[in-house]
CSV table of N, CA and C in Angstrom, one decimal:
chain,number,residue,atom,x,y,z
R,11,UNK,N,-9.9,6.6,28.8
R,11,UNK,CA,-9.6,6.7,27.4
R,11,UNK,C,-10.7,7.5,26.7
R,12,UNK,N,-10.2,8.4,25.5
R,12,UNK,CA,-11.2,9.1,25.1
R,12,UNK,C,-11.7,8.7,23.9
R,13,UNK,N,-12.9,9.3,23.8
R,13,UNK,CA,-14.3,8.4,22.9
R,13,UNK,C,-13.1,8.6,21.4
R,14,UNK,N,-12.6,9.3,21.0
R,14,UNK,CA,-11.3,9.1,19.7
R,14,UNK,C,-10.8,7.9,19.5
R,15,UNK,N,-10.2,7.4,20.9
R,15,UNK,CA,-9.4,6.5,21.2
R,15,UNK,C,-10.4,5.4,21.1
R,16,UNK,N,-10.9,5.5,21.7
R,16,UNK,CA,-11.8,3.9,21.7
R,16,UNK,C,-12.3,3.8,20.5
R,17,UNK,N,-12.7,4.9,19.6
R,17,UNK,CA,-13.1,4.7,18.3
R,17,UNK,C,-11.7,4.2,17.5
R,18,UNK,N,-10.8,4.8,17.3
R,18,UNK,CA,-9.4,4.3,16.8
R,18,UNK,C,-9.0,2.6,17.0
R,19,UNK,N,-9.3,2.3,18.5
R,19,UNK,CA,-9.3,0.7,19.2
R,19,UNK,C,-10.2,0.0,18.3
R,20,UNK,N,-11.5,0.7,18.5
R,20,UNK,CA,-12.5,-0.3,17.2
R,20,UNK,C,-12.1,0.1,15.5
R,21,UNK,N,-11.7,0.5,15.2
R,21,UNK,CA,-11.6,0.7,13.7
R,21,UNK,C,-10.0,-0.5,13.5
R,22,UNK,N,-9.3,-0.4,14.6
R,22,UNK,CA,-8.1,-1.4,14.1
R,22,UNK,C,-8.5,-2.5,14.0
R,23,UNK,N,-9.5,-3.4,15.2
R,23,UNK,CA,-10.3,-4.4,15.2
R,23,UNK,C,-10.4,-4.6,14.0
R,24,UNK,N,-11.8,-3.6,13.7
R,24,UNK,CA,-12.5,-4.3,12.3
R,24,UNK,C,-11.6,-4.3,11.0
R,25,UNK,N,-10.3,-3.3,11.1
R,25,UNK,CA,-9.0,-4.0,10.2
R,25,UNK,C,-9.0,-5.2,10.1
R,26,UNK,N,-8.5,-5.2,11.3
R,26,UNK,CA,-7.8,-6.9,11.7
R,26,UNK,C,-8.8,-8.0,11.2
R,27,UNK,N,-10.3,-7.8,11.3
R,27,UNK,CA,-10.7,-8.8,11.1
R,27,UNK,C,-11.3,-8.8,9.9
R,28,UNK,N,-10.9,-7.7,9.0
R,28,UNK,CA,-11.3,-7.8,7.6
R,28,UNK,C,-10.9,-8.9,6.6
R,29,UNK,N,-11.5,-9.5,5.7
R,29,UNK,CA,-10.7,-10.2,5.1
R,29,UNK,C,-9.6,-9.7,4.2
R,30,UNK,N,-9.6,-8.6,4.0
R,30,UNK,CA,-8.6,-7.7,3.4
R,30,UNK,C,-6.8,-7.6,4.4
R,31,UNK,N,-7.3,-7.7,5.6
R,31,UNK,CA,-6.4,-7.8,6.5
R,31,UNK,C,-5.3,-9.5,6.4
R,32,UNK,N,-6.6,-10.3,6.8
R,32,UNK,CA,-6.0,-11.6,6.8
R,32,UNK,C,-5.4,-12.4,5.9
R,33,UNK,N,-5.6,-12.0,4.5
R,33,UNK,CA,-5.0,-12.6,3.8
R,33,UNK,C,-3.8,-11.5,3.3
R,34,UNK,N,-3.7,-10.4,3.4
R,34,UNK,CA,-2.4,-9.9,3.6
R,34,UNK,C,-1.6,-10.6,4.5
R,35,UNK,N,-1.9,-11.1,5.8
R,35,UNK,CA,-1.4,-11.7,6.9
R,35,UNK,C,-0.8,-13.2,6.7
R,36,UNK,N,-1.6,-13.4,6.2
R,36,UNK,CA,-1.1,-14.9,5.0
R,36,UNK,C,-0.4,-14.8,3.7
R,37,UNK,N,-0.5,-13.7,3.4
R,37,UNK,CA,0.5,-13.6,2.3
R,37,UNK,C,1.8,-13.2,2.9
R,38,UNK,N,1.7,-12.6,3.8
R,38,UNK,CA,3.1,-11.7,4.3
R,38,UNK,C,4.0,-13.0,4.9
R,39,UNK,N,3.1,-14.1,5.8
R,39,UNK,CA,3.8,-15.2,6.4
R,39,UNK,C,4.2,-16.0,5.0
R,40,UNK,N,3.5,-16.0,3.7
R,40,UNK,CA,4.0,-17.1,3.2
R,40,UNK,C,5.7,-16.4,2.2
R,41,UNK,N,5.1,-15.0,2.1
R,41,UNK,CA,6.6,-14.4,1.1
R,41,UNK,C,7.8,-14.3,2.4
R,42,UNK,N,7.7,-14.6,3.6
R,42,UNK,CA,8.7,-14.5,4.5
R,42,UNK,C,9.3,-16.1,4.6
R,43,UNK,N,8.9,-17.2,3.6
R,43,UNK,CA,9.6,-18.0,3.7
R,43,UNK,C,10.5,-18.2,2.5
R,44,UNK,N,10.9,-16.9,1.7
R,44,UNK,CA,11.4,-17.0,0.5
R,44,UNK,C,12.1,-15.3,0.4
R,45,UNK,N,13.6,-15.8,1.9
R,45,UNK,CA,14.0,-13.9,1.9
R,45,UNK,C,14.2,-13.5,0.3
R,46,UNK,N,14.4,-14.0,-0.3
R,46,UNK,CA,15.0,-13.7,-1.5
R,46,UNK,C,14.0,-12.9,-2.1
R,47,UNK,N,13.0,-13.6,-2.3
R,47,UNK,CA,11.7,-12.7,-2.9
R,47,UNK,C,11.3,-11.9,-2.2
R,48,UNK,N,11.3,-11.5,-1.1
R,48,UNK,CA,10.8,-10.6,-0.2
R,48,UNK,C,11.5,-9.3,-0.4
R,49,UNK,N,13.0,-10.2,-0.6
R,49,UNK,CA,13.8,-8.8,-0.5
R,49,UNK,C,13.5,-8.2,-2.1
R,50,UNK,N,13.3,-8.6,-2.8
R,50,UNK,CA,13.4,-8.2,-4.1
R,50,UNK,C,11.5,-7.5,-4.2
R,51,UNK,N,10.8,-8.1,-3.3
R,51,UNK,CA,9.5,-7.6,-3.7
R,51,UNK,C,9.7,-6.0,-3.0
R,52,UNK,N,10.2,-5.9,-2.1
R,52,UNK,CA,10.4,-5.1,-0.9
R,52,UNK,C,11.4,-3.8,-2.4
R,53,UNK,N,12.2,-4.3,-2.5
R,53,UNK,CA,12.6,-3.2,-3.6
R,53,UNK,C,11.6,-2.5,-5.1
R,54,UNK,N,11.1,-3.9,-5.3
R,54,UNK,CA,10.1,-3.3,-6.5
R,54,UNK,C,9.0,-2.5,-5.4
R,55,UNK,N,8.6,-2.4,-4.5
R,55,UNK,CA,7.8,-1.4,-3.3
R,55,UNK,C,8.2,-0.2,-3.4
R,56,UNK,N,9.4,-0.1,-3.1
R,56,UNK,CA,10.4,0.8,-2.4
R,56,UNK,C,10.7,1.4,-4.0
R,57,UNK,N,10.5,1.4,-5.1
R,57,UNK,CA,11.0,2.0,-6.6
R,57,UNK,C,9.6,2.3,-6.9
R,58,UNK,N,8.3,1.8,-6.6
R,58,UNK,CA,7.2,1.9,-7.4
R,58,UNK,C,6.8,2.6,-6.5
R,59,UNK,N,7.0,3.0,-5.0
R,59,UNK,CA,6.4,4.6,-4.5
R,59,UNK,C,7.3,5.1,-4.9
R,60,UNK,N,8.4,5.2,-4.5
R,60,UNK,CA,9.2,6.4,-5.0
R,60,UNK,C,8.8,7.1,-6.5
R,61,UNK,N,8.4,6.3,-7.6
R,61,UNK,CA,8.4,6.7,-8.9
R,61,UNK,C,6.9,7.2,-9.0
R,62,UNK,N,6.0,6.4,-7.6
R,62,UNK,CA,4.6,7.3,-7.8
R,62,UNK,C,4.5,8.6,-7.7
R,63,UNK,N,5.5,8.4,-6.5
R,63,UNK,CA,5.1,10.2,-5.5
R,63,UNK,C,6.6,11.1,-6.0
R,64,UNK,N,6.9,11.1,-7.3
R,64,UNK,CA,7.9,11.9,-8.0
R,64,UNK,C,6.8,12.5,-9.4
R,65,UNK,N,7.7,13.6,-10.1
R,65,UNK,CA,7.1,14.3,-10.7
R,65,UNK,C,7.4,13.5,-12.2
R,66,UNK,N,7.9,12.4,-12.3
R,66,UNK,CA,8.2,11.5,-13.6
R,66,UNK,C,7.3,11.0,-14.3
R,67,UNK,N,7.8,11.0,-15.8
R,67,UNK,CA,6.7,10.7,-16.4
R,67,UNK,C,6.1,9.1,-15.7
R,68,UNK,N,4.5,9.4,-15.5
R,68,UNK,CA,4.4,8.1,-14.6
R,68,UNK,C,4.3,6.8,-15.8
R,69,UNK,N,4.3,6.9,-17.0
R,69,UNK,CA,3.5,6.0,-17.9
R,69,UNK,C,4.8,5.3,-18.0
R,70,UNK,N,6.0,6.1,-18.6
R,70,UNK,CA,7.4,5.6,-18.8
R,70,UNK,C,7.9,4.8,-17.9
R,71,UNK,N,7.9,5.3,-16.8
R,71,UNK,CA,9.1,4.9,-15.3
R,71,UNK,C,8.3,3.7,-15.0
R,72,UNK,N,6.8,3.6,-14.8
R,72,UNK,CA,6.0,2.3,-14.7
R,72,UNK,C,6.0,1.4,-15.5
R,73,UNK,N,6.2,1.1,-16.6
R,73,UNK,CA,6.8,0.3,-17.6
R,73,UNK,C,8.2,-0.1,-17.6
R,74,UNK,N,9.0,0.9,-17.2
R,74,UNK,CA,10.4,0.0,-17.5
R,74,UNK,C,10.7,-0.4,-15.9
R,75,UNK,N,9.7,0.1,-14.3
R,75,UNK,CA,9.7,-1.0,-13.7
R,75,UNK,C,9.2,-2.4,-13.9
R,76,UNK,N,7.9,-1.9,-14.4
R,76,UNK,CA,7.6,-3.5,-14.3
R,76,UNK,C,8.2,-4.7,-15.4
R,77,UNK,N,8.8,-3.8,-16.2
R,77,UNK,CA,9.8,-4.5,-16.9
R,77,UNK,C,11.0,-5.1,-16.2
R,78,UNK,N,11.4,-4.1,-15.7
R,78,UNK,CA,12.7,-4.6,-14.9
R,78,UNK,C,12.3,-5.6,-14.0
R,79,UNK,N,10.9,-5.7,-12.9
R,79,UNK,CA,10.8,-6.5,-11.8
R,79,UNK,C,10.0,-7.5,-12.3
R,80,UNK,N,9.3,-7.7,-13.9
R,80,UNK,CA,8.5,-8.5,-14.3
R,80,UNK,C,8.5,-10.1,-13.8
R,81,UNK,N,9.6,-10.4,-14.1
R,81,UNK,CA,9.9,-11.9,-13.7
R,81,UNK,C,9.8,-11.8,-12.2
R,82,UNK,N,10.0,-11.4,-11.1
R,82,UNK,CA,9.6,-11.0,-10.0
R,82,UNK,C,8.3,-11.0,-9.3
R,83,UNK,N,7.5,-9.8,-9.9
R,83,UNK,CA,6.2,-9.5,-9.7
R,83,UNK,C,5.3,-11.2,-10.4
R,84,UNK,N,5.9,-12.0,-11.1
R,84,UNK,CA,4.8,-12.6,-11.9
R,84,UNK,C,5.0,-14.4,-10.9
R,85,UNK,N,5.8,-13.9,-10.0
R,85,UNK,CA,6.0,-15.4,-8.6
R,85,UNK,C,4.5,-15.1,-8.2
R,86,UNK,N,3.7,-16.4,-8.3
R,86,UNK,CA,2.6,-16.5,-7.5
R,86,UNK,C,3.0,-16.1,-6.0
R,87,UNK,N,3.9,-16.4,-5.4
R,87,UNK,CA,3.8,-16.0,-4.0
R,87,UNK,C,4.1,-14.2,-3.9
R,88,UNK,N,5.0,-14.0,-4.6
R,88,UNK,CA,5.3,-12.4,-5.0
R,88,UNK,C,4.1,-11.4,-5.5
R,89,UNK,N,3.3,-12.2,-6.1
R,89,UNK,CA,1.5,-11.9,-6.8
R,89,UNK,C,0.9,-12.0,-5.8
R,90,UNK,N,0.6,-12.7,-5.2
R,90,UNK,CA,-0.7,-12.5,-4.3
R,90,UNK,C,0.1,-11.7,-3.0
R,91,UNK,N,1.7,-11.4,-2.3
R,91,UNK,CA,1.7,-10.3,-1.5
R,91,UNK,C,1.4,-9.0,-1.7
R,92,UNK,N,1.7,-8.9,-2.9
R,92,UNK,CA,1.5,-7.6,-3.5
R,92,UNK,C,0.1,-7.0,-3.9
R,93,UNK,N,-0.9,-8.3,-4.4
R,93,UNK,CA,-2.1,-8.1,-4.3
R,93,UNK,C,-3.0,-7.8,-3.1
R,94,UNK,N,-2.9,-8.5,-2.1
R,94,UNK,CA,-3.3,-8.4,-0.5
R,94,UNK,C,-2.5,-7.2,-0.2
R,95,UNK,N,-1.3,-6.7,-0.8
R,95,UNK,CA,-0.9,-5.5,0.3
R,95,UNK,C,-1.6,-4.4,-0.4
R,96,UNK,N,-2.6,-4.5,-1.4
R,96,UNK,CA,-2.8,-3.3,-2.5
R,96,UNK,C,-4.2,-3.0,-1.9
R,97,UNK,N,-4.9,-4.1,-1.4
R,97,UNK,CA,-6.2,-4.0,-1.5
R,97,UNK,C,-6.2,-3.8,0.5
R,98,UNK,N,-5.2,-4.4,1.5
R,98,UNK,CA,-4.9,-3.2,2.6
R,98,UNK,C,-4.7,-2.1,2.3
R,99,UNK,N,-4.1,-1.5,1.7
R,99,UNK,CA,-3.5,-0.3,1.3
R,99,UNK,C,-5.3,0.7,1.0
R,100,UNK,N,-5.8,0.0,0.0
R,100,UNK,CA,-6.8,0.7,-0.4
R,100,UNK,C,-8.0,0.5,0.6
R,101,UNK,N,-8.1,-0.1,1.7
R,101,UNK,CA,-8.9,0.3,2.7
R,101,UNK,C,-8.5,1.1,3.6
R,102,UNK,N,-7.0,1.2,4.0
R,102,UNK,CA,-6.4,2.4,4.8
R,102,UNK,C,-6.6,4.0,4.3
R,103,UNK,N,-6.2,3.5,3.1
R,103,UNK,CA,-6.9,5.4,2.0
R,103,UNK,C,-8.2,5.5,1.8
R,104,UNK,N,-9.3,4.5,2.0
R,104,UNK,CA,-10.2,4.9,2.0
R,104,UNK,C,-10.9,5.4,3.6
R,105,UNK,N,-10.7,4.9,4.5
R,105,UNK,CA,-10.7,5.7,5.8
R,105,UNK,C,-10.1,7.1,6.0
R,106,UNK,N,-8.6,7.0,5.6
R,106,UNK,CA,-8.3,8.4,5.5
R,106,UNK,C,-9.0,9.4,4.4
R,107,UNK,N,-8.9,9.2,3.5
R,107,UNK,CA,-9.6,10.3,2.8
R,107,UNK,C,-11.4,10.5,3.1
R,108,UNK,N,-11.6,9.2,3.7
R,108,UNK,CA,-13.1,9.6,4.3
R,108,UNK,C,-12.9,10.7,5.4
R,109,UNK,N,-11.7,10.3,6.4
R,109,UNK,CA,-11.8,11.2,7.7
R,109,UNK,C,-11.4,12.9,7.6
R,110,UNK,N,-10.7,13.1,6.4
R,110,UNK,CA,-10.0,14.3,5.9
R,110,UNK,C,-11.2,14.9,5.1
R,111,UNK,N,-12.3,14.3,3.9
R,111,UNK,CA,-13.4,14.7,3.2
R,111,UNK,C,-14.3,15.6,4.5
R,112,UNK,N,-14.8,14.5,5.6
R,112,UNK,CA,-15.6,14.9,6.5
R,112,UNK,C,-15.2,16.0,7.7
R,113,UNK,N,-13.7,15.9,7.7
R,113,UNK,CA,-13.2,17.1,8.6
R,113,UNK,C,-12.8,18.1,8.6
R,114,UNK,N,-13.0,19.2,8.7
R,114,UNK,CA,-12.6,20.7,8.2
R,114,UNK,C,-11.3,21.0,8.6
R,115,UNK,N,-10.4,20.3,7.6
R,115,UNK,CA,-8.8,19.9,8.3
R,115,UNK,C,-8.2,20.5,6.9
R,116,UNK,N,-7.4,21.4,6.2
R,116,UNK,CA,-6.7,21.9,5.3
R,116,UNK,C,-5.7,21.4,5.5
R,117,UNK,N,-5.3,20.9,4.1
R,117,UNK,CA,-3.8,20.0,3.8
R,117,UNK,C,-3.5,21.2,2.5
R,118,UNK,N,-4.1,22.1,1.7
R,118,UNK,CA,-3.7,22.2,0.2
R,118,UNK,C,-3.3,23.6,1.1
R,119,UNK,N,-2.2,23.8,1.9
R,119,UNK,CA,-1.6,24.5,2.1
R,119,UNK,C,-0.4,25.4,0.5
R,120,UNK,N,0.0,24.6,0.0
R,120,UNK,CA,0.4,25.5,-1.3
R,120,UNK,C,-0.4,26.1,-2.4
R,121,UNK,N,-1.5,25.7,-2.3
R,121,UNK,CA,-2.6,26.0,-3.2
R,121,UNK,C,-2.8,24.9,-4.5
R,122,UNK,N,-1.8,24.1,-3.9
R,122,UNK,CA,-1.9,22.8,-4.9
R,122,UNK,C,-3.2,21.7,-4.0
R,123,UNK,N,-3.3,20.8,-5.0
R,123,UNK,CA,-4.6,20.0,-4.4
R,123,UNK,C,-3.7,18.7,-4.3
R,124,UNK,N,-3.9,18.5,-2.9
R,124,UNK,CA,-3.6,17.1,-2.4
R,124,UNK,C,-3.9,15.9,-3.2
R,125,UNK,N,-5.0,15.9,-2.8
R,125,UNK,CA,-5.5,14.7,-3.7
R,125,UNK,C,-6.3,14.7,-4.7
């Protein structure tokens, strides 16, 4: 196995055993005993990337989601998945954009800036 790989094997580890990890992991088991919410949180997901990574006004379209999924989003159990999947989320982009800052890897191929 190469020294990449084994590095990659330990970086999932210390995921896994983050507390960032685990209680996503607990949150994920507890919103799977309520398909209903799940499916509905799973759509406010599925509308709230779509609407991030579009060229729409973001201030507008994020207000009359969370309008629309308000009563949704405001289920303690629907609140803390979405909280635990936000703050996984923001340890996975902070690894990547670490690994991409420190590697001489070009993404702004249009001349637009990635990030």
């Amino acid at each position: 196995m190469s020294q990449v790989q084994e590095m990659t094997n330990a970086l999932v580890e210390a995921i896994e055993e983050s507390e960032e990890y685990k209680k996503y992991q607990e949150a994920k088991k507890k919103i799977l005993q309520y398909p209903i919410l799940k499916e509905k949180a799973d759509e406010f997901r599925r509308r709230n990337y779509e609407f991030q990574n579009s060229s729409t006004d973001h201030f507008e379209e994020g207000d009359k989601l969370w309008q629309e999924f308000g009563s949704v989003t405001e289920h303690p159990v629907v609140w803390e998945y979405l909280t635990a999947e936000n703050a996984l989320c923001r340890i996975l982009r902070q690894v990547s954009f670490h690994l991409l800052e420190k590697l001489d890897f070009e993404l702004n191929f249009e001349n637009k800036e990635v990030f």
